[in-house]
Backbone as numpy.savetxt, mean C-alpha at the origin, in Angstrom:
# Nx Ny Nz CAx CAy CAz Cx Cy Cz
-45.98 -20.13 13.76 -44.83 -21.05 13.85 -44.42 -21.50 12.44
-43.15 -21.47 12.18 -42.65 -21.83 10.86 -42.75 -23.34 10.64
-43.14 -23.72 9.43 -43.26 -25.14 9.11 -41.89 -25.75 8.82
-41.87 -27.10 8.81 -40.61 -27.79 8.50 -40.13 -27.42 7.10
-41.07 -27.35 6.16 -40.72 -26.98 4.79 -40.20 -25.55 4.73
-40.87 -24.67 5.47 -40.41 -23.28 5.50 -39.04 -23.14 6.11
-38.78 -23.94 7.16 -37.46 -23.91 7.80 -36.38 -24.39 6.84
-36.68 -25.45 6.09 -35.70 -25.96 5.13 -35.42 -24.93 4.03
-36.47 -24.23 3.59 -36.28 -23.18 2.59 -35.40 -22.06 3.13
-35.66 -21.70 4.40 -34.87 -20.64 5.03 -33.40 -21.03 5.14
-33.17 -22.28 5.58 -31.79 -22.75 5.70 -31.13 -22.83 4.33
-31.88 -23.38 3.35 -31.34 -23.48 1.99 -31.02 -22.13 1.40
-31.93 -21.16 1.61 -31.67 -19.81 1.11 -30.45 -19.19 1.76
-30.27 -19.46 3.07 -29.10 -18.91 3.76 -27.81 -19.51 3.22
-27.84 -20.82 2.95 -26.64 -21.48 2.42 -26.29 -20.92 1.04
-27.32 -20.75 0.19 -27.09 -20.21 -1.14 -26.54 -18.78 -1.05
-27.11 -17.98 -0.14 -26.65 -16.59 0.01 -25.20 -16.55 0.47
-24.87 -17.40 1.45 -23.50 -17.43 1.94 -22.54 -17.88 0.85
-22.95 -18.86 0.06 -22.09 -19.32 -1.03 -21.89 -18.22 -2.06
-22.96 -17.46 -2.35 -22.85 -16.37 -3.31 -21.92 -15.28 -2.79
-22.07 -14.93 -1.51 -21.19 -13.91 -0.92 -19.74 -14.38 -0.91
-19.55 -15.67 -0.57 -18.19 -16.20 -0.56 -17.59 -16.20 -1.95
-18.38 -16.58 -2.94 -17.88 -16.56 -4.31 -17.52 -15.16 -4.77
-18.36 -14.19 -4.39 -18.06 -12.80 -4.75 -16.76 -12.34 -4.09
-16.62 -12.62 -2.80 -15.42 -12.18 -2.07 -14.16 -12.89 -2.55
-14.33 -14.12 -3.05 -13.19 -14.94 -3.45 -12.80 -14.72 -4.90
-13.80 -14.54 -5.78 -13.52 -14.56 -7.22 -13.89 -13.29 -7.96
-14.77 -12.47 -7.42 -15.23 -11.29 -8.16 -14.51 -10.02 -7.70
-14.68 -9.66 -6.43 -14.12 -8.38 -5.98 -12.60 -8.32 -6.10
-11.87 -9.34 -5.67 -10.40 -9.23 -5.79 -9.87 -9.36 -7.21
-10.66 -9.96 -8.11 -10.17 -10.26 -9.45 -10.74 -9.36 -10.53
-12.00 -9.01 -10.41 -12.70 -8.37 -11.52 -12.98 -6.89 -11.31
-12.71 -6.37 -10.13 -13.01 -4.97 -9.87 -11.72 -4.17 -9.68
-11.73 -2.93 -10.13 -10.61 -2.02 -9.91 -11.16 -0.60 -9.91
-11.12 0.04 -8.75 -11.60 1.40 -8.61 -10.47 2.41 -8.76
-10.83 3.62 -9.17 -9.93 4.76 -9.10 -10.51 5.69 -8.05
-9.80 5.85 -6.94 -10.26 6.68 -5.83 -9.50 7.99 -5.86
-10.25 9.10 -5.85 -9.64 10.42 -6.03 -9.76 11.27 -4.77
-8.69 11.99 -4.48 -8.68 12.96 -3.39 -8.14 14.29 -3.93
-8.65 15.38 -3.39 -8.15 16.70 -3.75 -8.00 17.50 -2.47
-6.78 17.99 -2.20 -6.55 18.73 -0.97 -5.38 19.69 -1.14
-5.39 20.71 -0.29 -4.28 21.65 -0.19 -3.85 21.68 1.27
-2.79 20.96 1.62 -2.33 20.93 3.01 -1.95 22.33 3.50
-1.96 22.55 4.81 -1.68 23.89 5.36 -0.36 24.49 4.91
0.67 23.68 4.74 1.99 24.21 4.39 2.37 23.93 2.94
1.35 23.77 2.09 1.62 23.51 0.68 1.99 24.80 -0.04
2.93 24.73 -0.98 3.38 25.93 -1.71 2.26 26.48 -2.59
1.89 27.75 -2.43 0.83 28.33 -3.28 1.20 28.23 -4.76
0.25 27.78 -5.55 0.46 27.68 -6.99 1.05 26.37 -7.46
1.54 25.54 -6.55 2.10 24.25 -6.93 0.98 23.23 -7.10
0.77 22.78 -8.33 -0.23 21.78 -8.63 0.47 20.46 -8.93
0.12 19.44 -8.19 0.81 18.15 -8.33 -0.21 17.03 -8.26
-0.17 16.14 -9.24 -1.02 14.95 -9.21 -0.15 13.72 -8.97
-0.46 13.02 -7.89 0.25 11.79 -7.54 -0.67 10.59 -7.76
-0.14 9.58 -8.43 -0.85 8.30 -8.61 -0.18 7.29 -7.69
-0.99 6.64 -6.87 -0.46 5.78 -5.81 -0.94 4.34 -6.00
0.02 3.41 -5.98 -0.26 1.98 -6.02 0.37 1.34 -4.79
-0.34 0.41 -4.17 0.23 -0.24 -3.00 -0.36 -1.62 -2.81
0.36 -2.44 -2.04 -0.10 -3.78 -1.65 -0.55 -4.60 -2.86
0.35 -4.72 -3.79 0.08 -5.50 -5.00 -0.01 -6.98 -4.70
0.87 -7.51 -3.87 0.86 -8.91 -3.45 0.79 -9.85 -4.66
1.84 -9.81 -5.47 1.88 -10.61 -6.69 1.77 -12.10 -6.38
0.84 -12.77 -7.06 0.66 -14.21 -6.89 -0.25 -14.72 -8.00
-0.21 -16.00 -8.24 -1.12 -16.67 -9.17 -2.23 -17.35 -8.36
-3.47 -17.27 -8.79 -3.96 -16.62 -10.01 -4.53 -15.23 -9.79
-4.45 -14.71 -8.56 -5.16 -13.45 -8.26 -4.43 -12.22 -8.76
-3.11 -12.21 -8.70 -2.35 -11.04 -9.12 -1.12 -11.46 -9.92
-1.32 -12.03 -11.12 -0.18 -12.41 -11.96 0.47 -11.18 -12.58
1.62 -11.38 -13.18 2.33 -10.25 -13.79 1.50 -9.58 -14.87
0.69 -10.35 -15.59 -0.14 -9.77 -16.65 -1.17 -8.79 -16.08
-1.73 -9.13 -14.92 -2.70 -8.21 -14.31 -1.99 -6.97 -13.77
-0.82 -7.15 -13.19 -0.05 -5.99 -12.71 0.24 -5.04 -13.86
0.62 -5.59 -15.00 0.89 -4.76 -16.18 -0.37 -4.01 -16.63
-1.51 -4.67 -16.55 -2.77 -4.02 -16.91 -3.09 -2.88 -15.96
-2.87 -3.10 -14.67 -3.08 -2.03 -13.68 -2.14 -0.86 -13.96
-0.92 -1.16 -14.33 0.05 -0.11 -14.64 -0.38 0.71 -15.85
-0.95 0.04 -16.84 -1.44 0.78 -18.01 -2.55 1.75 -17.62
-3.43 1.30 -16.74 -4.49 2.20 -16.29 -3.91 3.35 -15.46
-2.94 3.04 -14.61 -2.29 4.09 -13.81 -1.63 5.13 -14.71
-1.00 4.67 -15.77 -0.33 5.60 -16.70 -1.33 6.52 -17.39
-2.57 6.07 -17.53 -3.58 6.86 -18.24 -4.20 7.95 -17.39
-3.85 8.02 -16.11 -4.52 8.92 -15.18 -3.88 10.30 -15.09
-2.85 10.55 -15.88 -2.27 11.89 -15.96 -1.48 12.33 -14.75
-0.86 11.39 -14.05 -0.07 11.75 -12.86 1.23 12.44 -13.21
1.63 13.36 -12.35 2.97 13.96 -12.46 4.02 13.03 -11.88
3.59 12.22 -10.91 4.51 11.34 -10.19 3.75 10.08 -9.79
4.43 8.95 -9.80 3.82 7.69 -9.38 4.55 7.17 -8.16
3.78 6.79 -7.14 4.35 6.36 -5.87 3.89 4.95 -5.54
4.84 4.09 -5.19 4.58 2.69 -4.83 4.87 2.52 -3.35
3.89 2.00 -2.60 3.99 2.01 -1.14 4.29 0.66 -0.51
4.74 -0.33 -1.32 5.24 -1.56 -0.73 4.30 -2.75 -0.80
4.80 -3.87 -0.28 4.16 -5.19 -0.33 3.89 -5.62 -1.77
4.99 -5.90 -2.46 4.92 -6.38 -3.84 4.75 -7.90 -3.87
5.18 -8.57 -2.80 5.07 -10.03 -2.74 3.83 -10.42 -1.94
3.41 -11.68 -2.08 2.09 -12.08 -1.57 2.10 -12.51 -0.11
3.01 -13.39 0.27 2.96 -13.92 1.62 1.84 -14.91 1.84
1.30 -15.48 0.76 0.23 -16.49 0.86 0.65 -17.77 0.13
1.87 -18.20 0.34 2.43 -19.28 -0.45 1.74 -20.63 -0.25
0.95 -20.77 0.83 0.25 -22.03 1.05 -1.01 -22.13 0.20
-1.53 -20.99 -0.26 -2.79 -21.02 -1.02 -2.66 -20.39 -2.40
-1.52 -19.83 -2.73 -1.32 -19.22 -4.04 0.01 -19.67 -4.61
0.20 -19.45 -5.91 1.46 -19.77 -6.56 2.35 -18.54 -6.62
3.64 -18.78 -6.53 4.64 -17.72 -6.42 4.86 -17.02 -7.75
4.98 -15.70 -7.70 5.39 -14.89 -8.85 6.76 -14.31 -8.54
7.74 -14.62 -9.34 9.12 -14.20 -9.07 9.26 -12.68 -9.16
10.18 -12.16 -8.38 10.39 -10.71 -8.35 10.80 -10.17 -9.72
11.46 -10.97 -10.53 11.84 -10.50 -11.87 10.61 -10.29 -12.75
9.51 -11.00 -12.44 8.28 -10.86 -13.23 7.47 -9.65 -12.78
7.22 -9.52 -11.47 6.41 -8.37 -11.04 7.16 -7.05 -11.19
8.48 -7.06 -11.04 9.23 -5.82 -11.23 9.23 -5.39 -12.70
9.29 -6.37 -13.60 9.24 -6.05 -15.03 7.89 -5.42 -15.38
6.81 -5.92 -14.78 5.49 -5.31 -15.02 5.45 -3.89 -14.47
5.99 -3.67 -13.27 5.99 -2.33 -12.68 6.89 -1.37 -13.45
7.86 -1.90 -14.16 8.75 -1.05 -14.95 8.02 -0.35 -16.08
6.80 -0.77 -16.39 6.03 -0.11 -17.45 5.37 1.17 -16.96
5.42 1.44 -15.65 4.87 2.68 -15.11 5.67 3.87 -15.63
4.95 4.95 -15.95 5.58 6.16 -16.48 4.97 7.39 -15.81
5.82 8.37 -15.51 5.37 9.65 -14.98 6.47 10.67 -15.22
6.11 11.92 -15.51 7.13 12.94 -15.80 8.16 13.11 -14.68
7.71 12.98 -13.43 8.63 13.15 -12.30 9.07 11.82 -11.70
8.85 10.75 -12.45 9.42 9.47 -12.06 8.50 8.59 -11.22
9.00 7.37 -10.99 8.31 6.37 -10.17 9.17 6.12 -8.94
8.55 6.20 -7.77 9.28 6.16 -6.51 8.63 5.13 -5.59
9.44 4.38 -4.84 8.91 3.24 -4.10 9.54 3.10 -2.72
8.75 2.54 -1.81 9.25 2.03 -0.54 8.87 0.56 -0.45
9.44 -0.13 0.54 9.15 -1.54 0.74 8.12 -1.72 1.84
7.47 -2.90 1.84 6.50 -3.23 2.86 6.94 -4.40 3.72
6.14 -4.72 4.72 6.52 -5.78 5.65 6.67 -7.13 4.96
5.78 -7.46 4.04 5.89 -8.77 3.38 7.13 -8.85 2.49
7.57 -7.75 1.95 8.80 -7.76 1.15 9.99 -8.15 2.01
9.95 -7.78 3.27 10.99 -8.16 4.22 10.77 -9.58 4.74
9.55 -9.91 5.10 9.29 -11.20 5.72 9.57 -12.36 4.79
9.40 -12.15 3.50 9.61 -13.24 2.54 11.08 -13.43 2.16
11.95 -12.55 2.64 13.38 -12.64 2.30 14.14 -13.21 3.50
14.41 -14.48 3.47 15.06 -15.13 4.62 16.47 -14.63 4.86
17.17 -14.28 3.79 18.53 -13.77 3.95 18.52 -12.43 4.67
17.61 -11.54 4.27 17.50 -10.24 4.93 17.11 -10.41 6.39
16.22 -11.37 6.69 15.84 -11.62 8.07 17.05 -12.12 8.88
17.81 -13.01 8.30 18.98 -13.55 9.00 20.02 -12.46 9.25
20.19 -11.58 8.26 21.19 -10.51 8.38 20.71 -9.35 9.23
19.40 -9.27 9.45 18.86 -8.14 10.21 18.87 -6.84 9.42
18.93 -6.95 8.10 18.95 -5.75 7.26 18.97 -6.13 5.80
18.85 -5.12 4.97 18.74 -5.35 3.53 20.03 -5.03 2.80
19.91 -4.87 1.48 18.66 -4.81 0.73 18.01 -6.18 0.57
16.69 -6.15 0.43 15.95 -7.37 0.16 15.97 -7.64 -1.35
15.45 -8.81 -1.74 15.37 -9.07 -3.18 14.38 -8.11 -3.84
13.43 -7.57 -3.08 12.51 -6.58 -3.62 13.19 -5.26 -3.93
14.04 -4.81 -3.01 14.85 -3.60 -3.28 15.61 -3.77 -4.60
16.29 -4.90 -4.71 17.14 -5.13 -5.88 16.33 -5.22 -7.16
15.17 -5.89 -7.09 14.35 -6.07 -8.29 13.86 -4.73 -8.82
13.42 -3.85 -7.94 12.93 -2.54 -8.37 14.06 -1.67 -8.89
15.18 -1.69 -8.19 16.32 -0.88 -8.63 16.83 -1.35 -9.99
16.79 -2.66 -10.22 17.28 -3.21 -11.49 16.45 -2.76 -12.68
15.18 -2.42 -12.46 14.34 -1.95 -13.57 14.21 -0.42 -13.57
15.04 0.25 -12.78 15.10 1.71 -12.83 14.12 2.45 -11.96
13.50 1.78 -10.99 12.57 2.45 -10.08 13.33 2.93 -8.85
13.08 4.17 -8.46 13.75 4.76 -7.30 13.20 4.14 -6.02
14.08 3.54 -5.22 13.67 2.90 -3.97 14.22 3.71 -2.79
13.33 4.00 -1.85 13.70 4.84 -0.71 13.77 3.99 0.55
14.89 4.11 1.27 15.07 3.44 2.55 15.58 4.49 3.53
14.63 5.20 4.17 14.95 6.32 5.05 15.74 7.39 4.29
15.14 7.82 3.18 15.81 8.77 2.29 14.82 9.83 1.83
15.31 11.04 1.62 14.50 12.14 1.11 15.19 12.75 -0.10
14.40 13.06 -1.12 14.92 13.62 -2.38 14.06 14.81 -2.77
14.71 15.88 -3.20 13.98 17.08 -3.64 13.72 17.00 -5.14
12.48 17.28 -5.53 12.08 17.31 -6.93 11.47 18.67 -7.25
11.30 18.95 -8.52 10.69 20.21 -8.94 9.66 19.98 -10.02
8.60 20.78 -9.96 7.65 20.85 -11.05 7.49 22.32 -11.44
7.84 22.62 -12.67 7.75 23.99 -13.20 8.43 24.99 -12.28
9.60 24.60 -11.79 10.42 25.49 -10.98 10.06 25.55 -9.51
9.01 24.84 -9.10 8.61 24.82 -7.69 8.99 23.48 -7.07
9.66 23.55 -5.93 10.21 22.36 -5.32 9.30 21.68 -4.32
9.52 20.39 -4.15 8.88 19.60 -3.09 9.78 18.39 -2.83
9.53 17.73 -1.72 10.36 16.60 -1.31 9.54 15.31 -1.29
10.15 14.24 -1.74 9.63 12.90 -1.55 10.53 12.21 -0.52
9.93 11.78 0.58 10.66 11.07 1.62 10.06 9.69 1.78
10.91 8.68 1.95 10.41 7.31 2.08 11.04 6.60 3.26
10.19 6.04 4.12 10.67 5.29 5.29 10.89 3.82 4.94
11.88 3.24 5.59 11.99 1.78 5.54 10.88 1.20 6.41
10.62 -0.08 6.25 9.42 -0.66 6.85 9.48 -0.68 8.37
8.30 -0.45 8.98 8.17 -0.37 10.43 8.02 -1.73 11.10
7.84 -2.78 10.31 7.68 -4.14 10.84 8.63 -5.10 10.13
9.77 -4.61 9.73 10.63 -5.35 8.80 11.12 -6.68 9.33
11.50 -6.75 10.60 12.18 -7.92 11.13 11.28 -8.69 12.07
11.11 -9.97 11.79 10.23 -10.81 12.60 10.99 -11.39 13.78
10.27 -11.77 14.85 10.96 -12.35 16.01 11.61 -13.68 15.67
12.62 -14.01 16.42 13.28 -15.31 16.22 14.47 -15.45 17.13
14.58 -16.59 17.83 15.68 -16.80 18.76 17.03 -16.75 18.06
17.03 -17.28 16.81 18.31 -17.37 16.09 18.92 -16.00 15.89
18.08 -15.00 15.73 18.59 -13.65 15.44 18.44 -12.73 16.65
18.11 -13.33 17.81 18.07 -12.57 19.07 17.07 -11.42 19.02
15.95 -11.66 18.35 14.88 -10.65 18.37 13.67 -11.25 19.06
13.22 -10.62 20.11 12.11 -11.15 20.89 10.76 -10.62 20.41
10.78 -9.59 19.59 9.52 -9.04 19.08 9.77 -8.40 17.72
8.70 -8.09 17.04 8.80 -7.45 15.73 9.55 -6.12 15.88
10.42 -5.84 14.93 11.14 -4.57 14.99 11.22 -3.95 13.59
11.23 -2.63 13.57 11.26 -1.90 12.32 12.64 -1.35 12.01
12.80 -0.95 10.76 14.04 -0.33 10.32 13.81 1.12 9.88
12.66 1.66 10.24 12.31 3.03 9.87 13.05 4.04 10.75
13.37 5.18 10.15 14.05 6.27 10.86 13.42 7.58 10.41
12.33 7.95 11.07 11.60 9.16 10.69 12.44 10.41 10.88
13.06 10.55 12.03 13.85 11.75 12.30 15.02 11.88 11.34
15.72 10.77 11.11 16.87 10.81 10.21 16.47 11.11 8.78
15.32 10.62 8.38 14.84 10.88 7.03 14.49 12.34 6.84
13.73 12.90 7.78 13.31 14.30 7.66 14.48 15.27 7.86
15.55 14.80 8.54 16.73 15.66 8.71 17.42 15.94 7.38
17.13 15.13 6.36 17.73 15.34 5.04 17.04 16.45 4.26
15.87 16.88 4.73 15.13 17.95 4.06 15.80 19.28 4.43
16.31 19.97 3.42 17.19 21.12 3.68 16.57 22.47 3.38
15.26 22.50 3.06 14.63 23.80 2.85 13.18 23.72 3.32
12.39 24.74 3.01 11.03 24.80 3.52 9.98 24.26 2.54
10.42 23.70 1.43 9.47 23.15 0.47 8.69 21.99 1.10
7.45 21.75 0.63 6.61 20.72 1.23 7.17 19.32 1.06
6.79 18.45 2.00 7.29 17.08 2.03 6.11 16.11 1.90
6.26 15.16 0.99 5.34 14.02 0.90 6.08 12.81 1.44
5.50 12.18 2.47 6.15 11.06 3.15 5.48 9.75 2.74
6.27 8.80 2.25 5.79 7.45 1.96 6.16 6.53 3.13
5.15 5.93 3.74 5.36 5.03 4.87 4.39 3.87 4.71
4.89 2.67 4.52 3.99 1.55 4.22 2.89 1.41 5.26
3.26 1.34 6.52 2.26 1.25 7.58 1.86 2.65 8.06
0.57 2.90 8.32 0.14 4.22 8.78 0.41 4.48 10.25
0.87 3.49 11.00 1.01 3.65 12.44 2.03 4.70 12.85
2.88 5.11 11.94 3.86 6.16 12.23 3.20 7.54 12.31
1.99 7.67 11.82 1.38 8.99 11.63 1.34 9.86 12.89
1.04 9.35 14.08 1.04 10.23 15.26 2.38 10.89 15.54
3.46 10.33 15.02 4.79 10.90 15.24 5.22 11.84 14.12
4.43 11.93 13.05 4.82 12.75 11.91 4.57 14.21 12.23
5.58 15.07 12.09 5.39 16.49 12.41 4.60 17.22 11.34
4.07 18.37 11.69 3.28 19.17 10.74 4.15 19.69 9.60
5.47 19.58 9.73 6.38 19.93 8.64 6.07 19.11 7.39
5.53 17.91 7.57 5.20 17.02 6.46 3.81 17.39 5.94
3.73 17.68 4.65 2.45 18.10 4.06 1.47 16.95 3.97
1.96 15.76 3.60 1.07 14.62 3.39 1.83 13.33 3.62
1.22 12.44 4.40 1.74 11.08 4.58 0.88 10.12 3.79
1.52 9.21 3.07 0.82 8.22 2.26 1.16 6.82 2.76
0.13 6.02 2.98 0.34 4.67 3.51 -0.59 3.67 2.84
-0.25 2.40 3.04 -1.09 1.29 2.61 -1.22 0.31 3.76
-0.86 -0.94 3.53 -0.71 -1.98 4.55 -2.04 -2.53 5.08
-3.00 -1.70 5.39 -4.22 -2.16 6.05 -5.20 -2.83 5.09
-5.10 -2.56 3.80 -6.07 -3.02 2.79 -7.47 -2.51 3.10
-7.55 -1.45 3.92 -8.86 -0.97 4.35 -9.59 -1.99 5.20
-8.86 -2.95 5.75 -9.45 -4.07 6.47 -9.63 -5.28 5.58
-9.64 -5.07 4.27 -9.79 -6.10 3.23 -11.21 -6.66 3.17
-11.84 -6.80 4.32 -13.25 -7.19 4.39 -13.98 -6.16 5.23
-14.98 -5.49 4.63 -15.72 -4.46 5.34 -17.22 -4.71 5.19
-17.92 -4.60 6.30 -19.38 -4.71 6.32 -19.96 -3.39 6.81
-20.76 -2.75 5.94 -21.40 -1.48 6.29 -20.37 -0.46 6.80
-19.21 -0.44 6.15 -18.18 0.52 6.50 -17.30 0.12 7.65
-17.52 -1.06 8.24 -16.72 -1.50 9.38 -15.89 -2.72 9.01
-14.61 -2.69 9.39 -13.71 -3.82 9.14 -13.46 -4.57 10.44
-13.81 -5.86 10.52 -13.59 -6.63 11.75 -12.12 -6.74 12.14
-11.24 -6.79 11.13 -9.80 -6.94 11.40 -9.03 -5.88 10.63
-8.25 -5.08 11.34 -7.38 -4.09 10.72 -5.97 -4.29 11.28
-4.97 -4.54 10.43 -3.61 -4.78 10.92 -2.90 -3.50 11.33
-3.40 -2.89 12.37 -2.82 -1.65 12.91 -3.10 -1.63 14.40
-2.14 -1.15 15.17 -2.38 -1.09 16.61 -3.40 -0.01 16.96
-3.77 0.81 15.98 -4.78 1.85 16.20 -6.16 1.43 15.70
-6.30 0.19 15.25 -7.59 -0.29 14.79 -8.12 0.51 13.61
-9.36 0.95 13.70 -10.02 1.66 12.60 -9.50 3.09 12.41
-8.75 3.60 13.36 -8.34 5.02 13.32 -7.64 5.36 12.01
-6.75 4.50 11.54 -6.02 4.74 10.29 -6.27 3.62 9.28
-7.46 3.05 9.31 -7.72 1.89 8.47 -7.80 2.24 7.00
-8.38 3.42 6.69 -8.63 3.71 5.29 -9.01 5.17 5.10
-8.60 5.73 3.95 -9.08 7.04 3.53 -8.25 8.21 4.00
-8.86 9.39 3.97 -8.19 10.64 4.30 -8.43 10.96 5.77
-7.33 11.09 6.52 -7.38 11.37 7.95 -6.63 12.68 8.20
-7.22 13.56 8.99 -6.53 14.79 9.41 -6.45 14.82 10.92
-5.26 15.08 11.43 -5.04 15.23 12.87 -3.97 16.27 13.10
-4.26 17.26 13.94 -3.26 18.28 14.31 -2.62 18.93 13.09
-3.45 19.32 12.12 -2.98 19.97 10.89 -2.11 19.06 10.02
-2.14 17.76 10.30 -1.40 16.80 9.48 -2.38 15.97 8.66
-1.98 15.62 7.45 -2.83 14.87 6.53 -2.25 13.49 6.24
-3.11 12.49 6.29 -2.75 11.11 5.97 -3.78 10.56 5.00
-3.32 9.88 3.96 -4.20 9.13 3.08 -3.74 7.68 3.07
-4.66 6.79 3.42 -4.39 5.35 3.46 -5.15 4.69 2.32
-4.43 4.04 1.43 -5.05 3.34 0.32 -5.50 1.94 0.74
-6.61 1.49 0.16 -7.05 0.12 0.38 -6.23 -0.90 -0.37
-5.36 -0.44 -1.28 -4.45 -1.34 -1.96 -5.10 -2.13 -3.08
-4.32 -3.04 -3.62 -4.72 -3.78 -4.82 -4.88 -5.28 -4.61
-4.05 -5.87 -3.81 -4.05 -7.32 -3.67 -4.64 -7.79 -2.36
-4.32 -9.03 -2.01 -4.86 -9.67 -0.82 -3.71 -10.18 0.06
-3.98 -10.22 1.36 -3.01 -10.76 2.30 -3.70 -11.76 3.21
-2.98 -12.76 3.64 -3.46 -13.83 4.51 -4.46 -14.75 3.79
-5.49 -14.18 3.19 -6.46 -14.97 2.44 -6.84 -14.22 1.18
-7.03 -14.93 0.06 -7.32 -14.25 -1.21 -8.79 -13.86 -1.34
-9.25 -12.99 -0.44 -10.63 -12.52 -0.47 -10.65 -11.01 -0.24
-11.65 -10.37 -0.84 -11.99 -8.97 -0.56 -13.51 -8.86 -0.58
-14.00 -8.04 0.35 -15.44 -7.80 0.38 -15.68 -6.39 0.92
-16.38 -5.57 0.14 -16.65 -4.20 0.56 -15.44 -3.30 0.48
-14.35 -3.77 -0.09 -13.13 -2.99 -0.22 -12.42 -3.41 -1.50
-12.96 -3.02 -2.65 -12.38 -3.45 -3.93 -10.99 -2.88 -4.13
-10.17 -3.53 -4.94 -8.84 -2.99 -5.26 -8.95 -1.58 -5.83
-7.92 -0.77 -5.52 -8.00 0.61 -5.97 -6.63 1.19 -6.33
-6.68 2.08 -7.33 -5.60 3.02 -7.62 -6.02 4.34 -7.00
-5.12 5.00 -6.33 -5.43 6.29 -5.70 -4.81 7.42 -6.51
-5.61 8.46 -6.75 -5.14 9.66 -7.43 -5.33 10.84 -6.49
-4.27 11.59 -6.25 -4.31 12.72 -5.32 -3.89 13.98 -6.04
-4.77 14.97 -6.06 -4.46 16.27 -6.62 -4.16 17.23 -5.48
-2.93 17.70 -5.45 -2.45 18.60 -4.41 -2.35 20.02 -4.95
-2.85 20.98 -4.16 -2.72 22.38 -4.52 -3.91 22.92 -5.28
């Protein structure tokens, strides 16, 4: 039988351990760690001989003090050093945690992102928080949002259900970007009874006019079951890998498919999806078992 003193030691040790874990999740992992996660794959319909390196950043969630403009600029410098042919931004530039963090204006985070460089350009889509934080866009039921405008003003290509053909050393491929799948929140004033998206997968892919491979940017991975095998690779963020993971399991994943598309490289029906764990925090400024990451993908 445990003694009273032993019980107090056990309780005290548990409190100290919990405080240490909380401090790590609150102040160390989201602030002091940054991983580079690498994937190498050749999708079934990839053009033989086409070598392409994509550097992917997503879910920045700019805010003070966890993700100020200075830290975004530092992340961009590291991204530039990774030798990418193309840089892809997958949305959620704003934080959505205004009750617990300080606001970073779009002119500040977009200026930091403007330091990104790649031979084939920097290309972006928007995320749900970019829409949710824009009251005018919500009232109008459409964009552009202030995020669209901020990125376009600094010369970053923004895709809203659009596909563009690019070339590397004479070999073509397509970048297609969906508008957000959860863009509009419910509200009686705007006659929306449930969350609705502004994504148009069919219309976007209809713009692809040849057989060259397609890379699809979609902030949320939930579109993946509808993506045809015509698309070589789908890239998503949004889930943060669950943001908190214990022994590889995330208790909460913001996807109707749960863990199915929570994180990493997924293959289904000859289709490839890579979901990044992202860089910032949503709902609460904590990360545990899922440090911020830049994703590097070597195709071909």
